[in-house]
């Protein structure tokens, strides 16, 4: 559907390293990363606002380099929305159809249906300046979808909205995309937004593509130290390979003063050799608190120690667990229901091989 083959882009002093990725029909794909990582720059290359420095882009098998922006069949919602202040809501929505000189009545029927789907029926005669931020977002979404684009692009359209309104629009957008079956490429720096709206995620950091995979894989098994740290994983420690079998790596982790087993292959990196140094990590919600979690004890390494701090996050409890004889602490997350049985003091946690991930050690 959409394919990028080693696409590199320059924007002033910024250079985006070659990116290769592909999207399937009806897929919702998210470009995720911190500000300044090249997400919007890559999106601008897809739509045609920037000419790639290298590589090629294909949409439905056609190379895009010689196709003008208006002929690419791409719907686009920028950060600033770009609504025309002198046009009414209905005129803004119909603008995209008219600028492409689409004559088929079905597109105008689609526009009218979208007006109702996004809840703009009573507002069609009003002008953008009289609308709330959320209402303007709905107009921008309806306008971009009204001409049934082959590909839909969004560049952090919800970043300026408050959390409750953003969540309301996430639900609306997801329903629109599922109902209209339009493949979507979206830019965001918000992991929760990426996870809610996307099916696959590509992580860009400092102009480089670090990982592209199903969203659950990216979150639970980050492919690099940089991805793990961007996702907020603090449980990541140096380790050395002591041995390996057909399924697991056996590690020595000095800072935790223990040996660990981790599944040997979950990413595209070559399996390390015995004696190599790597990094091993685990999400805080996948650390078992053994008096609460009834997991198979034979499948995990148990660490005794103490809970030294407890922080209520509103949606759960974040614990700081320090293993016996260690100078570091593990992040442990538990739900609000389980929190009633958590106390500061002696405790025991479990680290299961299936929940651990490994990444190459970052070269300095």
Tab-separated table of N, CA, C and O in Angstrom, residues 224-305:
chain	number	residue	atom	x	y	z
A	224	UNK	N	15.877	-1.300	21.289
A	224	UNK	CA	17.127	-0.625	21.631
A	224	UNK	C	17.000	0.039	22.996
A	224	UNK	O	15.891	0.259	23.500
A	225	UNK	N	18.137	0.368	23.576
A	225	UNK	CA	18.134	1.093	24.850
A	225	UNK	C	17.391	2.415	24.698
A	225	UNK	O	16.621	2.823	25.584
A	226	UNK	N	17.592	3.076	23.557
A	226	UNK	CA	16.961	4.378	23.333
A	226	UNK	C	15.442	4.267	23.312
A	226	UNK	O	14.728	5.114	23.871
A	227	UNK	N	14.925	3.222	22.669
A	227	UNK	CA	13.475	3.028	22.645
A	227	UNK	C	12.963	2.755	24.059
A	227	UNK	O	11.969	3.332	24.498
A	228	UNK	N	13.647	1.889	24.780
A	228	UNK	CA	13.227	1.564	26.147
A	228	UNK	C	13.168	2.816	27.012
A	228	UNK	O	12.191	3.035	27.750
A	229	UNK	N	14.185	3.639	26.921
A	229	UNK	CA	14.212	4.844	27.750
A	229	UNK	C	13.167	5.856	27.308
A	229	UNK	O	12.557	6.534	28.145
A	230	UNK	N	12.922	5.962	25.992
A	230	UNK	CA	11.860	6.853	25.527
A	230	UNK	C	10.504	6.393	26.056
A	230	UNK	O	9.647	7.208	26.410
A	231	UNK	N	10.301	5.091	26.127
A	231	UNK	CA	9.045	4.556	26.635
A	231	UNK	C	8.931	4.654	28.148
A	231	UNK	O	7.902	4.310	28.732
A	232	UNK	N	9.984	5.118	28.799
A	232	UNK	CA	9.944	5.308	30.241
A	232	UNK	C	10.350	4.104	31.051
A	232	UNK	O	10.081	4.046	32.253
A	233	UNK	N	11.003	3.125	30.400
A	233	UNK	CA	11.435	1.930	31.126
A	233	UNK	C	12.720	2.239	31.878
A	233	UNK	O	13.770	2.475	31.275
A	234	UNK	N	12.640	2.227	33.206
A	234	UNK	CA	13.836	2.479	34.020
A	234	UNK	C	14.484	1.181	34.496
A	234	UNK	O	15.630	1.183	34.950
A	235	UNK	N	13.737	0.088	34.400
A	235	UNK	CA	14.292	-1.218	34.773
A	235	UNK	C	15.113	-1.776	33.616
A	235	UNK	O	14.677	-2.661	32.880
A	236	UNK	N	16.298	-1.254	33.427
A	236	UNK	CA	17.171	-1.741	32.364
A	236	UNK	C	18.612	-1.708	32.883
A	236	UNK	O	19.095	-0.653	33.320
A	237	UNK	N	19.270	-2.876	32.856
A	237	UNK	CA	20.539	-3.038	33.558
A	237	UNK	C	21.556	-3.789	32.680
A	237	UNK	O	21.169	-4.624	31.861
A	238	UNK	N	22.847	-3.523	32.887
A	238	UNK	CA	23.871	-4.262	32.143
A	238	UNK	C	23.952	-5.712	32.598
A	238	UNK	O	23.714	-6.026	33.770
A	239	UNK	N	24.271	-6.596	31.657
A	239	UNK	CA	24.399	-8.019	31.968
A	239	UNK	C	25.403	-8.641	30.998
A	239	UNK	O	25.722	-8.065	29.961
A	240	UNK	N	25.868	-9.838	31.344
A	240	UNK	CA	26.815	-10.562	30.492
A	240	UNK	C	26.270	-11.959	30.212
A	240	UNK	O	25.701	-12.602	31.091
A	241	UNK	N	26.465	-12.430	28.972
A	241	UNK	CA	25.979	-13.739	28.570
A	241	UNK	C	26.866	-14.835	29.174
A	241	UNK	O	28.071	-14.887	28.918
A	242	UNK	N	26.244	-15.708	29.976
A	242	UNK	CA	26.969	-16.844	30.556
A	242	UNK	C	26.767	-18.116	29.741
A	242	UNK	O	27.620	-19.001	29.730
A	243	UNK	N	25.633	-18.219	29.082
A	243	UNK	CA	25.340	-19.410	28.305
A	243	UNK	C	24.052	-19.216	27.540
A	243	UNK	O	23.356	-18.209	27.690
A	244	UNK	N	23.703	-20.194	26.688
A	244	UNK	CA	22.466	-20.099	25.919
A	244	UNK	C	22.048	-21.490	25.454
A	244	UNK	O	22.873	-22.394	25.296
A	245	UNK	N	20.733	-21.655	25.294
A	245	UNK	CA	20.217	-22.874	24.706
A	245	UNK	C	19.319	-22.498	23.540
A	245	UNK	O	19.390	-21.364	23.040
A	246	UNK	N	18.455	-23.411	23.098
A	246	UNK	CA	17.663	-23.129	21.900
A	246	UNK	C	16.648	-22.013	22.112
A	246	UNK	O	16.173	-21.406	21.153
A	247	UNK	N	16.289	-21.706	23.366
A	247	UNK	CA	15.240	-20.709	23.601
A	247	UNK	C	15.651	-19.542	24.483
A	247	UNK	O	15.043	-18.470	24.415
A	248	UNK	N	16.661	-19.713	25.331
A	248	UNK	CA	16.976	-18.682	26.328
A	248	UNK	C	18.456	-18.324	26.356
A	248	UNK	O	19.318	-19.118	25.970
A	249	UNK	N	18.701	-17.093	26.807
A	249	UNK	CA	20.041	-16.650	27.162
A	249	UNK	C	20.147	-16.684	28.681
A	249	UNK	O	19.221	-16.267	29.379
A	250	UNK	N	21.269	-17.182	29.183
A	250	UNK	CA	21.521	-17.186	30.621
A	250	UNK	C	22.454	-16.036	30.920
A	250	UNK	O	23.560	-15.949	30.356
A	251	UNK	N	22.042	-15.150	31.800
A	251	UNK	CA	22.768	-13.900	32.034
A	251	UNK	C	23.230	-13.793	33.478
A	251	UNK	O	22.573	-14.286	34.396
A	252	UNK	N	24.320	-13.065	33.646
A	252	UNK	CA	24.705	-12.586	34.973
A	252	UNK	C	24.445	-11.094	35.008
A	252	UNK	O	24.933	-10.344	34.158
A	253	UNK	N	23.634	-10.665	35.977
A	253	UNK	CA	23.297	-9.242	36.118
A	253	UNK	C	23.870	-8.750	37.439
A	253	UNK	O	23.231	-8.881	38.495
A	254	UNK	N	25.082	-8.170	37.415
A	254	UNK	CA	25.774	-7.805	38.668
A	254	UNK	C	25.006	-6.819	39.539
A	254	UNK	O	25.005	-6.949	40.764
A	255	UNK	N	24.342	-5.821	38.916
A	255	UNK	CA	23.700	-4.794	39.743
A	255	UNK	C	22.514	-5.357	40.521
A	255	UNK	O	22.154	-4.842	41.578
A	256	UNK	N	21.898	-6.431	40.006
A	256	UNK	CA	20.815	-7.084	40.738
A	256	UNK	C	21.315	-8.300	41.525
A	256	UNK	O	20.530	-8.955	42.223
A	257	UNK	N	22.616	-8.578	41.367
A	257	UNK	CA	23.258	-9.691	42.078
A	257	UNK	C	22.506	-11.013	41.868
A	257	UNK	O	22.198	-11.744	42.817
A	258	UNK	N	22.211	-11.302	40.596
A	258	UNK	CA	21.490	-12.534	40.297
A	258	UNK	C	21.753	-12.972	38.867
A	258	UNK	O	22.257	-12.198	38.044
A	259	UNK	N	21.405	-14.229	38.581
A	259	UNK	CA	21.384	-14.741	37.222
A	259	UNK	C	19.951	-14.694	36.705
A	259	UNK	O	19.001	-14.895	37.465
A	260	UNK	N	19.819	-14.428	35.413
A	260	UNK	CA	18.498	-14.308	34.803
A	260	UNK	C	18.450	-15.140	33.530
A	260	UNK	O	19.484	-15.354	32.875
A	261	UNK	N	17.255	-15.576	33.174
A	261	UNK	CA	17.011	-16.184	31.866
A	261	UNK	C	16.101	-15.256	31.077
A	261	UNK	O	15.130	-14.722	31.615
A	262	UNK	N	16.433	-15.068	29.785
A	262	UNK	CA	15.623	-14.209	28.927
A	262	UNK	C	15.490	-14.890	27.578
A	262	UNK	O	16.434	-15.525	27.100
A	263	UNK	N	14.324	-14.791	26.958
A	263	UNK	CA	14.133	-15.374	25.639
A	263	UNK	C	15.181	-14.838	24.674
A	263	UNK	O	15.398	-13.623	24.602
A	264	UNK	N	15.819	-15.712	23.913
A	264	UNK	CA	17.003	-15.315	23.153
A	264	UNK	C	16.699	-14.445	21.949
A	264	UNK	O	17.528	-13.638	21.531
A	265	UNK	N	15.557	-14.586	21.322
A	265	UNK	CA	15.291	-13.770	20.127
A	265	UNK	C	13.892	-13.182	20.197
A	265	UNK	O	12.910	-13.906	20.272
A	266	UNK	N	13.825	-11.861	20.210
A	266	UNK	CA	12.540	-11.175	20.130
A	266	UNK	C	12.656	-9.938	19.258
A	266	UNK	O	11.708	-9.188	19.118
A	267	UNK	N	13.824	-9.702	18.691
A	267	UNK	CA	14.015	-8.519	17.856
A	267	UNK	C	14.911	-8.883	16.676
A	267	UNK	O	15.240	-10.048	16.467
A	268	UNK	N	15.292	-7.896	15.892
A	268	UNK	CA	16.064	-8.145	14.673
A	268	UNK	C	17.565	-8.222	14.920
A	268	UNK	O	18.336	-8.428	13.982
A	269	UNK	N	17.991	-8.066	16.161
A	269	UNK	CA	19.426	-8.102	16.442
A	269	UNK	C	19.948	-9.535	16.416
A	269	UNK	O	19.252	-10.481	16.790
A	270	UNK	N	21.178	-9.681	15.980
A	270	UNK	CA	21.811	-10.995	16.009
A	270	UNK	C	21.943	-11.460	17.460
A	270	UNK	O	22.225	-10.663	18.354
A	271	UNK	N	21.726	-12.745	17.681
A	271	UNK	CA	21.834	-13.284	19.032
A	271	UNK	C	23.281	-13.161	19.497
A	271	UNK	O	24.204	-13.580	18.798
A	272	UNK	N	23.519	-12.560	20.660
A	272	UNK	CA	24.889	-12.335	21.120
A	272	UNK	C	25.585	-13.647	21.490
A	272	UNK	O	24.943	-14.680	21.695
A	273	UNK	N	26.904	-13.560	21.586
A	273	UNK	CA	27.714	-14.729	21.919
A	273	UNK	C	27.993	-14.781	23.426
A	273	UNK	O	27.865	-13.770	24.131
A	274	UNK	N	28.384	-15.945	23.890
A	274	UNK	CA	28.767	-16.099	25.297
A	274	UNK	C	29.922	-15.149	25.611
A	274	UNK	O	30.890	-15.046	24.854
A	275	UNK	N	29.774	-14.420	26.697
A	275	UNK	CA	30.768	-13.432	27.098
A	275	UNK	C	30.429	-12.020	26.689
A	275	UNK	O	31.005	-11.063	27.220
A	276	UNK	N	29.480	-11.851	25.741
A	276	UNK	CA	29.099	-10.511	25.290
A	276	UNK	C	28.324	-9.774	26.383
A	276	UNK	O	27.582	-10.379	27.163
A	277	UNK	N	28.479	-8.445	26.387
A	277	UNK	CA	27.698	-7.598	27.280
A	277	UNK	C	26.461	-7.098	26.553
A	277	UNK	O	26.541	-6.677	25.387
A	278	UNK	N	25.327	-7.148	27.229
A	278	UNK	CA	24.070	-6.639	26.692
A	278	UNK	C	23.372	-5.859	27.794
A	278	UNK	O	23.907	-5.660	28.876
A	279	UNK	N	22.150	-5.404	27.519
A	279	UNK	CA	21.300	-4.786	28.527
A	279	UNK	C	20.035	-5.620	28.645
A	279	UNK	O	19.494	-6.105	27.646
A	280	UNK	N	19.560	-5.805	29.873
A	280	UNK	CA	18.347	-6.578	30.106
A	280	UNK	C	17.347	-5.693	30.849
A	280	UNK	O	17.724	-4.891	31.714
A	281	UNK	N	16.066	-5.813	30.474
A	281	UNK	CA	15.074	-4.932	31.085
A	281	UNK	C	13.721	-5.599	31.242
A	281	UNK	O	13.474	-6.694	30.729
A	282	UNK	N	12.836	-4.913	31.956
A	282	UNK	CA	11.477	-5.408	32.168
A	282	UNK	C	10.568	-4.231	32.504
A	282	UNK	O	10.973	-3.280	33.188
A	283	UNK	N	9.332	-4.279	31.998
A	283	UNK	CA	8.349	-3.253	32.327
A	283	UNK	C	7.941	-3.371	33.794
A	283	UNK	O	7.862	-4.488	34.327
A	284	UNK	N	7.653	-2.252	34.457
A	284	UNK	CA	7.293	-2.309	35.883
A	284	UNK	C	6.032	-3.120	36.146
A	284	UNK	O	5.914	-3.767	37.179
A	285	UNK	N	5.086	-3.114	35.191
A	285	UNK	CA	3.848	-3.874	35.407
A	285	UNK	C	4.023	-5.368	35.177
A	285	UNK	O	3.119	-6.162	35.480
A	286	UNK	N	5.201	-5.777	34.663
A	286	UNK	CA	5.473	-7.199	34.454
A	286	UNK	C	6.409	-7.778	35.515
A	286	UNK	O	6.800	-8.939	35.429
A	287	UNK	N	6.773	-6.968	36.509
A	287	UNK	CA	7.504	-7.477	37.667
A	287	UNK	C	6.476	-8.048	38.635
A	287	UNK	O	5.553	-7.354	39.054
A	288	UNK	N	6.594	-9.330	38.946
A	288	UNK	CA	5.639	-9.954	39.865
A	288	UNK	C	5.950	-9.559	41.306
A	288	UNK	O	7.101	-9.628	41.739
A	289	UNK	N	4.922	-9.163	42.036
A	289	UNK	CA	5.043	-9.005	43.479
A	289	UNK	C	4.502	-10.304	44.059
A	289	UNK	O	3.308	-10.582	44.001
A	290	UNK	N	5.377	-11.135	44.557
A	290	UNK	CA	5.052	-12.549	44.732
A	290	UNK	C	3.919	-12.855	45.707
A	290	UNK	O	3.267	-13.882	45.579
A	291	UNK	N	3.649	-11.994	46.665
A	291	UNK	CA	2.549	-12.310	47.569
A	291	UNK	C	1.197	-11.928	46.966
A	291	UNK	O	0.150	-12.270	47.503
A	292	UNK	N	1.235	-11.232	45.798
A	292	UNK	CA	0.001	-10.851	45.107
A	292	UNK	C	-0.193	-11.690	43.847
A	292	UNK	O	-1.259	-12.245	43.610
A	293	UNK	N	0.862	-11.779	43.037
A	293	UNK	CA	0.771	-12.456	41.746
A	293	UNK	C	0.940	-13.963	41.924
A	293	UNK	O	1.958	-14.416	42.447
A	294	UNK	N	-0.035	-14.707	41.428
A	294	UNK	CA	0.015	-16.159	41.553
A	294	UNK	C	0.568	-16.765	40.268
A	294	UNK	O	-0.103	-17.506	39.558
A	295	UNK	N	1.777	-16.430	39.937
A	295	UNK	CA	2.416	-16.944	38.734
A	295	UNK	C	3.151	-18.238	39.060
A	295	UNK	O	3.329	-18.599	40.220
A	296	UNK	N	3.581	-18.915	38.014
A	296	UNK	CA	4.331	-20.152	38.183
A	296	UNK	C	5.729	-19.816	38.682
A	296	UNK	O	6.561	-19.304	37.944
A	297	UNK	N	5.996	-20.117	39.944
A	297	UNK	CA	7.275	-19.730	40.544
A	297	UNK	C	8.460	-20.391	39.852
A	297	UNK	O	9.574	-19.864	39.872
A	298	UNK	N	8.231	-21.542	39.218
A	298	UNK	CA	9.341	-22.230	38.562
A	298	UNK	C	9.823	-21.512	37.314
A	298	UNK	O	10.909	-21.786	36.819
A	299	UNK	N	9.004	-20.584	36.797
A	299	UNK	CA	9.369	-19.886	35.561
A	299	UNK	C	10.015	-18.536	35.826
A	299	UNK	O	10.226	-17.771	34.901
A	300	UNK	N	10.344	-18.228	37.068
A	300	UNK	CA	10.870	-16.906	37.374
A	300	UNK	C	12.025	-16.966	38.366
A	300	UNK	O	12.207	-17.940	39.093
A	301	UNK	N	12.804	-15.890	38.331
A	301	UNK	CA	13.843	-15.687	39.336
A	301	UNK	C	13.248	-14.816	40.433
A	301	UNK	O	12.659	-13.766	40.155
A	302	UNK	N	13.380	-15.242	41.684
A	302	UNK	CA	12.841	-14.473	42.803
A	302	UNK	C	13.937	-13.651	43.462
A	302	UNK	O	15.066	-14.127	43.637
A	303	UNK	N	13.596	-12.412	43.792
A	303	UNK	CA	14.517	-11.517	44.481
A	303	UNK	C	13.883	-11.069	45.792
A	303	UNK	O	12.762	-10.546	45.804
A	304	UNK	N	14.591	-11.285	46.881
A	304	UNK	CA	14.126	-10.792	48.176
A	304	UNK	C	14.697	-9.405	48.429
A	304	UNK	O	15.788	-9.078	47.975
A	305	UNK	N	13.951	-8.603	49.144
A	305	UNK	CA	14.397	-7.251	49.445
A	305	UNK	C	13.321	-6.502	50.191
A	305	UNK	O	12.576	-7.089	50.976
